[in-house]
mmCIF file of C-alpha atoms in Angstrom:
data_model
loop_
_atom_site.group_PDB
_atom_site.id
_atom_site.type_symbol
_atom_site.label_atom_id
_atom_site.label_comp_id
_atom_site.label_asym_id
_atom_site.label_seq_id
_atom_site.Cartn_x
_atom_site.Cartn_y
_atom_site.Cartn_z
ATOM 1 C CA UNK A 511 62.990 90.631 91.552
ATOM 2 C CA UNK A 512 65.215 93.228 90.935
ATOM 3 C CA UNK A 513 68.961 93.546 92.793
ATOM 4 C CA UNK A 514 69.376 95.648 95.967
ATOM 5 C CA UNK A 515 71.902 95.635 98.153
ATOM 6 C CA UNK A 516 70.989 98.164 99.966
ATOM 7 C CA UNK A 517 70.649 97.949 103.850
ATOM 8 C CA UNK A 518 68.740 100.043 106.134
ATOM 9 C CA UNK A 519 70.755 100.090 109.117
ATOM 10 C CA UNK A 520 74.158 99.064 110.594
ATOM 11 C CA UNK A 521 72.875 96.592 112.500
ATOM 12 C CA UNK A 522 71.760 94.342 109.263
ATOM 13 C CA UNK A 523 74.818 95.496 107.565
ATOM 14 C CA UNK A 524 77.025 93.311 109.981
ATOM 15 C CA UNK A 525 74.503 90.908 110.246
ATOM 16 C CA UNK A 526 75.552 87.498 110.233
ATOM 17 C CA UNK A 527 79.209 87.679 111.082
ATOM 18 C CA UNK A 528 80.347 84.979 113.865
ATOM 19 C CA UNK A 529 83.000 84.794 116.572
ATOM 20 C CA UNK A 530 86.275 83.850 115.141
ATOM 21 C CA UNK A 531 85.849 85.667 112.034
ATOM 22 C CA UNK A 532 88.870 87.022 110.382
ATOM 23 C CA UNK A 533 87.871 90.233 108.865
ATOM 24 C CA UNK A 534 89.504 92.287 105.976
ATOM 25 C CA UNK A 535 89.624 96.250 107.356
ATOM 26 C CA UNK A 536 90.045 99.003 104.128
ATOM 27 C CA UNK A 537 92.044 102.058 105.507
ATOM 28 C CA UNK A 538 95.118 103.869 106.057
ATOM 29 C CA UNK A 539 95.549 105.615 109.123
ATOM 30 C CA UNK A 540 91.930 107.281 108.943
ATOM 31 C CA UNK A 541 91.507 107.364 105.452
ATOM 32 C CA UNK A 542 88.912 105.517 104.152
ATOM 33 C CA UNK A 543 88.414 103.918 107.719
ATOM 34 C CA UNK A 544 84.463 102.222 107.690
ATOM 35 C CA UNK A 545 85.041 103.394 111.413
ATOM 36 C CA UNK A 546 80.864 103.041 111.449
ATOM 37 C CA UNK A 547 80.809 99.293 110.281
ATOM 38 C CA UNK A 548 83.273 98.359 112.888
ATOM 39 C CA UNK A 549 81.268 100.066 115.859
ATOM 40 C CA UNK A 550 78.323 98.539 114.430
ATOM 41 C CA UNK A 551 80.007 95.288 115.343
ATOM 42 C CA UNK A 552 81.493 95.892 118.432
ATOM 43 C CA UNK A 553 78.122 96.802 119.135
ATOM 44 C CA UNK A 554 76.567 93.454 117.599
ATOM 45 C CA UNK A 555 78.739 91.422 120.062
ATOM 46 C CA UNK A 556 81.367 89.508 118.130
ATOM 47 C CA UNK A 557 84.415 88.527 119.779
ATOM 48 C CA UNK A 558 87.724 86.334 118.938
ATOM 49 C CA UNK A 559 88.268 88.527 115.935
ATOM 50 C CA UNK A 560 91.237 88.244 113.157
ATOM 51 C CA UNK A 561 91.507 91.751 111.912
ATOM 52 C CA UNK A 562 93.721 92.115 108.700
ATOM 53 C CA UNK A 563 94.347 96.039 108.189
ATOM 54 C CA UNK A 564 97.054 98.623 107.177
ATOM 55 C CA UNK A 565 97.263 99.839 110.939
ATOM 56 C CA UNK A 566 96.431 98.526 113.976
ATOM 57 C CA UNK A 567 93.217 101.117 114.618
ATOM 58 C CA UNK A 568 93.226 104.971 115.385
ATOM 59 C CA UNK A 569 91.739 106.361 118.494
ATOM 60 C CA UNK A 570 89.334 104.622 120.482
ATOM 61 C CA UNK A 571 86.598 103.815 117.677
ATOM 62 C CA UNK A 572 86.643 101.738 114.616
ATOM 63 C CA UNK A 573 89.513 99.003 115.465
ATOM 64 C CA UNK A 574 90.547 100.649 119.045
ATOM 65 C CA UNK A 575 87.379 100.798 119.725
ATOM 66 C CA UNK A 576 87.175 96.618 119.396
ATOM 67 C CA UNK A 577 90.389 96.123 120.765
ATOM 68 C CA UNK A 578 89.482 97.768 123.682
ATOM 69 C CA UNK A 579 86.127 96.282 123.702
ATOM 70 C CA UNK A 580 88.092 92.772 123.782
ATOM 71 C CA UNK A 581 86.362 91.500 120.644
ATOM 72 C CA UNK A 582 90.046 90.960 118.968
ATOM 73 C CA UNK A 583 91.873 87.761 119.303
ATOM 74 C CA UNK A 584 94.644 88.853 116.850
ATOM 75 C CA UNK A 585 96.032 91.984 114.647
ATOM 76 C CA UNK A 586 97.831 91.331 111.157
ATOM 77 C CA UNK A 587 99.357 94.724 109.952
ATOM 78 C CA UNK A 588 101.844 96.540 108.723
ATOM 79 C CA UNK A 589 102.651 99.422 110.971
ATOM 80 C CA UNK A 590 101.343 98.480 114.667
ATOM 81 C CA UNK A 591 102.506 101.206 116.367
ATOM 82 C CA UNK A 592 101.356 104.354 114.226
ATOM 83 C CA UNK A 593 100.363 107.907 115.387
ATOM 84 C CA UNK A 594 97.307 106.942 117.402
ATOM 85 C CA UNK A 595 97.011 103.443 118.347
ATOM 86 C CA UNK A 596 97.275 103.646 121.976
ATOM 87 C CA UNK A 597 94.611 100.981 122.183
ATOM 88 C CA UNK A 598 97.080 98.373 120.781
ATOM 89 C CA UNK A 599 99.926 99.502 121.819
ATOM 90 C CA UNK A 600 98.365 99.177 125.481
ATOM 91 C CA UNK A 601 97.163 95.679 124.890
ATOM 92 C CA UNK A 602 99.998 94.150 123.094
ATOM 93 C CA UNK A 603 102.502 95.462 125.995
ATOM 94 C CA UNK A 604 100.319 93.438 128.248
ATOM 95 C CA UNK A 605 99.949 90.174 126.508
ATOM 96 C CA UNK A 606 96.341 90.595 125.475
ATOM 97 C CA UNK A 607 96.560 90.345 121.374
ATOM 98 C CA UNK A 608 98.529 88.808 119.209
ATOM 99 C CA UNK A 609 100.548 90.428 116.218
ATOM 100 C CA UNK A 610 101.196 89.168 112.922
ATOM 101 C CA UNK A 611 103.818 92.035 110.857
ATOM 102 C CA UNK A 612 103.230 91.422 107.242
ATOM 103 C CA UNK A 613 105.192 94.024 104.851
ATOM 104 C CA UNK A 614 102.567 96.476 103.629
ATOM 105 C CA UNK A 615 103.047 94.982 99.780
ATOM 106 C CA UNK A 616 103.431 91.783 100.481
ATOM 107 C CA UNK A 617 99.760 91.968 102.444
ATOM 108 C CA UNK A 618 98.309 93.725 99.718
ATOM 109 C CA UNK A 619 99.450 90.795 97.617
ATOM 110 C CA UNK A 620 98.364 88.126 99.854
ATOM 111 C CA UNK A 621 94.625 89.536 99.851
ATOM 112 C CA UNK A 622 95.111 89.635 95.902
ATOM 113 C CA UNK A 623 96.301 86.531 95.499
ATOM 114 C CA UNK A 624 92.948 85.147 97.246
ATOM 115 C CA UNK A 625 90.995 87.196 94.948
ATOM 116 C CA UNK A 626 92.345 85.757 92.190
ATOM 117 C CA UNK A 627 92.261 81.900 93.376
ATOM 118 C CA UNK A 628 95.881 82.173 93.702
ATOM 119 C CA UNK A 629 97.117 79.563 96.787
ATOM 120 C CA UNK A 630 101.142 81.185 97.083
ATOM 121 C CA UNK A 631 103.079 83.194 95.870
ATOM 122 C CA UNK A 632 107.213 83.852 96.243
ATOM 123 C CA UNK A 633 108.653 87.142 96.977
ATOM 124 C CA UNK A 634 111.965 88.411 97.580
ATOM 125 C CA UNK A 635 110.456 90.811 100.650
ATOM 126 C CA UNK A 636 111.281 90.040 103.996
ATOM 127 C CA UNK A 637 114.005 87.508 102.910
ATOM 128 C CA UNK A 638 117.074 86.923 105.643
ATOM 129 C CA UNK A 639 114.855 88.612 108.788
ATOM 130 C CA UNK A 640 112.374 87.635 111.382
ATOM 131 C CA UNK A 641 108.913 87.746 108.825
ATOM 132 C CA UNK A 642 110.216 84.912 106.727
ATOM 133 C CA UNK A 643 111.267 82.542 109.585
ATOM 134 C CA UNK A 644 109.010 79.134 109.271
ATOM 135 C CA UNK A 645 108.685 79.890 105.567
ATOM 136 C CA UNK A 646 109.283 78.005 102.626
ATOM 137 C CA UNK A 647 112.462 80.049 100.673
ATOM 138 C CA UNK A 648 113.248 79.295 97.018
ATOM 139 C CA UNK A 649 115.504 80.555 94.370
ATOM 140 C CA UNK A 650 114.647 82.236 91.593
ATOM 141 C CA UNK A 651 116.891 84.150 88.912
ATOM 142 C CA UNK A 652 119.664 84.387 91.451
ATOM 143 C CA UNK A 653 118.190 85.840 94.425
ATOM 144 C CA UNK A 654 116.679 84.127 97.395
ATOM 145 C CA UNK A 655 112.389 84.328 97.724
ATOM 146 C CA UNK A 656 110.006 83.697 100.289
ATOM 147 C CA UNK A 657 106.618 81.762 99.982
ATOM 148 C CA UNK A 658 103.401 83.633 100.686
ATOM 149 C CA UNK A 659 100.566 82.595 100.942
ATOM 150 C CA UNK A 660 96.502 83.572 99.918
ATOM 151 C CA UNK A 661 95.201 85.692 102.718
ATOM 152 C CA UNK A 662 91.419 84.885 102.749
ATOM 153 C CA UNK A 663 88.409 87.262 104.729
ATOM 154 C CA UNK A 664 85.198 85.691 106.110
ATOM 155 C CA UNK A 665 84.480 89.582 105.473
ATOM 156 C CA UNK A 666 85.271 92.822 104.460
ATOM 157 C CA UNK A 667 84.379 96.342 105.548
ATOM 158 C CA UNK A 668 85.394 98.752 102.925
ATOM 159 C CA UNK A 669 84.752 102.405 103.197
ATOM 160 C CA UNK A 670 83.779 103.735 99.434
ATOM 161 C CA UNK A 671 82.661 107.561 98.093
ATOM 162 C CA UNK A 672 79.504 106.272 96.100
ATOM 163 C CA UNK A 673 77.703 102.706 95.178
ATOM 164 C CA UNK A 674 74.468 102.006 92.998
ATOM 165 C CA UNK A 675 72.074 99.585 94.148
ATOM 166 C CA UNK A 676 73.659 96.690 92.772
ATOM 167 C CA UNK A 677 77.099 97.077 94.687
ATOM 168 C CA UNK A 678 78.914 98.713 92.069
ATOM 169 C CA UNK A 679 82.090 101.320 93.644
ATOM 170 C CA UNK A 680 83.377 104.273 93.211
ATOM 171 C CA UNK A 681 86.599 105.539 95.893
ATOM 172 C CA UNK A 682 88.163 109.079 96.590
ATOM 173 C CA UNK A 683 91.326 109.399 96.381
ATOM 174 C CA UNK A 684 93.764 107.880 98.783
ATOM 175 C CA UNK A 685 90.641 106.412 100.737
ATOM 176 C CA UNK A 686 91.098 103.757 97.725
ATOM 177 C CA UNK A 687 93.531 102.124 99.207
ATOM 178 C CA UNK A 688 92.699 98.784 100.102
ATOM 179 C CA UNK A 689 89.249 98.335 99.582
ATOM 180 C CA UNK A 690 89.331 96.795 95.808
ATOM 181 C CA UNK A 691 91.573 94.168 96.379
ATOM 182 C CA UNK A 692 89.369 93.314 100.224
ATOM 183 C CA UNK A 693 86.784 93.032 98.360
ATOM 184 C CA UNK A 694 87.676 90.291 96.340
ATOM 185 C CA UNK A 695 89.216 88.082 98.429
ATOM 186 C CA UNK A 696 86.307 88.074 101.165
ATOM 187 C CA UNK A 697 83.420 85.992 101.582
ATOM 188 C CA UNK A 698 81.107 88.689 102.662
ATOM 189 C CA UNK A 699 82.165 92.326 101.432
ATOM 190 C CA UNK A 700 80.322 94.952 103.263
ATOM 191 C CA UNK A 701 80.636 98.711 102.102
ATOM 192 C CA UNK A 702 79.565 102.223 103.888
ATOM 193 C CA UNK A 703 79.437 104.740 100.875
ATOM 194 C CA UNK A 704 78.989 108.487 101.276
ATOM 195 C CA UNK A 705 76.379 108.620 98.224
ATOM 196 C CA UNK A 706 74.267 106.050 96.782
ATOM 197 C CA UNK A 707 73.407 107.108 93.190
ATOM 198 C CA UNK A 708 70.945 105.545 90.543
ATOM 199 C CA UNK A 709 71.537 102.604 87.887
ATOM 200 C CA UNK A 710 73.701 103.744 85.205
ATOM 201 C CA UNK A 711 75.094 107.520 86.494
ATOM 202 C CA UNK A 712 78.263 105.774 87.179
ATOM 203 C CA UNK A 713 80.212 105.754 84.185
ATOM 204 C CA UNK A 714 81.455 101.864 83.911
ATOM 205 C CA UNK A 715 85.575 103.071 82.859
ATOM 206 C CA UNK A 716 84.937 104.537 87.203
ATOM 207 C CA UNK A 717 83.648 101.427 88.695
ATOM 208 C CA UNK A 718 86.721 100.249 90.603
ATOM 209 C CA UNK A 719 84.597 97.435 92.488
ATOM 210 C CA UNK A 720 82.556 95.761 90.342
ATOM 211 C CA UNK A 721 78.906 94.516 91.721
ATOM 212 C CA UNK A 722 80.308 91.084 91.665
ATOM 213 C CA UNK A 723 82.444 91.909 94.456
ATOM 214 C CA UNK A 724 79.786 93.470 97.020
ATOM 215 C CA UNK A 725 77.246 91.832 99.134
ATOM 216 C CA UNK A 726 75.703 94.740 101.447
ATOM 217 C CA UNK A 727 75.845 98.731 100.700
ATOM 218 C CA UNK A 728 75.037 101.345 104.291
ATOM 219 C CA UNK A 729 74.958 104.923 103.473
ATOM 220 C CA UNK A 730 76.680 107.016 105.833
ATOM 221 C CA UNK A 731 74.699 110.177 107.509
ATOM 222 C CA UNK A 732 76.922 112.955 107.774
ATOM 223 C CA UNK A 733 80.600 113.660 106.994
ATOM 224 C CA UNK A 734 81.395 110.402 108.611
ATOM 225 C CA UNK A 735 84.706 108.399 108.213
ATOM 226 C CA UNK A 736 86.942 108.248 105.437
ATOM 227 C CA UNK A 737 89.065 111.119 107.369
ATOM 228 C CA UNK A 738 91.915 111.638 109.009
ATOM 229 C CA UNK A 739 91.210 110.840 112.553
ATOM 230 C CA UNK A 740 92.847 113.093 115.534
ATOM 231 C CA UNK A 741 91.412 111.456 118.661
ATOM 232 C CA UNK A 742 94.119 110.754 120.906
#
């Protein structure tokens, strides 16, 4: 039978994904945001949620749009409070989420280092201040690090510019960001793609996300996400 992970609809895209479910978010700001995915699953129900993004959501869809629905138990970020999270920001000045800071490369890393079957890794980042208190410190050439470690999805929602049927991903630009290294280091990867082309028209030295990576493909109607969001 031949491979297709192509879904029909958003509801069997984010099919299967249970309470308590820490899930890997692509994005930066609104770029490359799979804003649909995550209103599919605020819409599926799922609550007690560990979302692991850049930003703590834009506006009041995509990651606002759970937070507000109450479906998050807990944030882990690097910038909490940027232009448009008034969602969070509410909650989190009221005691209703919690709030992991992770350094934006050092989270980038952790999600890596999962990919990869890495369990820990040191870095000098964060060193002497509040993010590495708890943590294992070592020292290496000289200068003081701080133990990491492997930061693991039960899923991923990336948001990529074009997938064959097999799973295989091509980005645009800055909407990159994430997504490749999400991909990898979650159980269940889950894309929404602007364009789903045929076996072989991507050229294989473009594939950023390899098939291997990708478990479920949604095509997008429309302009849809992936831009920068202005809702207040």
């Amino acid at each position: 039978m031949p491979i297709n992970k192509i879904v029909e609809s958003f509801e069997d895209a984010v099919c299967g994904i249970r309470d308590g479910a820490t899930l890997l978010v692509g994005g930066f700001g609104g770029a490359g945001m799979p804003t649909e995915l995550l209103d599919a699953l605020r819409d599926q129900g799922c609550r007690d949620l560990v979302i692991v993004s850049n930003n703590a959501g834009v506006g009041h869809r995509g990651i606002g749009g759970l937070l507000e629905a109450g479906r998050v138990r807990k944030v882990i970020c690097s910038y909490p409070r940027s232009g448009g999270s008034v969602v969070f920001e509410q909650m989190w000045a009221k005691g209703q989420v919690e709030l992991e800071v992770v350094p934006q490369g050092t989270l980038s890393e952790r999600m890596r280092a999962a990919g990869a079957g890495i369990g820990a890794f040191y870095t000098p980042t964060g060193v002497g201040t509040r993010l590495a208190e708890g943590k294992e410190t070592r020292e290496i050439d000289g200068r003081p690090h701080v133990l990491e470690h492997a930061l693991h999805g039960d899923a991923a929602f990336v948001f990529a510019e074009c997938a064959d049927r097999w799973g295989n991903l091509t980005y645009s630009k800055s909407a990159r960001n994430f997504g490749p290294v999400m991909a990898a280091a979650a159980r269940l990867t889950v894309a929404q793609v602007r364009r789903i082309v045929s076996l072989g028209d991507l050229d294989p030295e473009i594939i950023v996300t390899p098939s291997i990576f990708v478990d479920r493909v949604i095509r997008i109607e429309g302009p849809g996400s992936g831009e920068t969001v202005t809702e207040p």
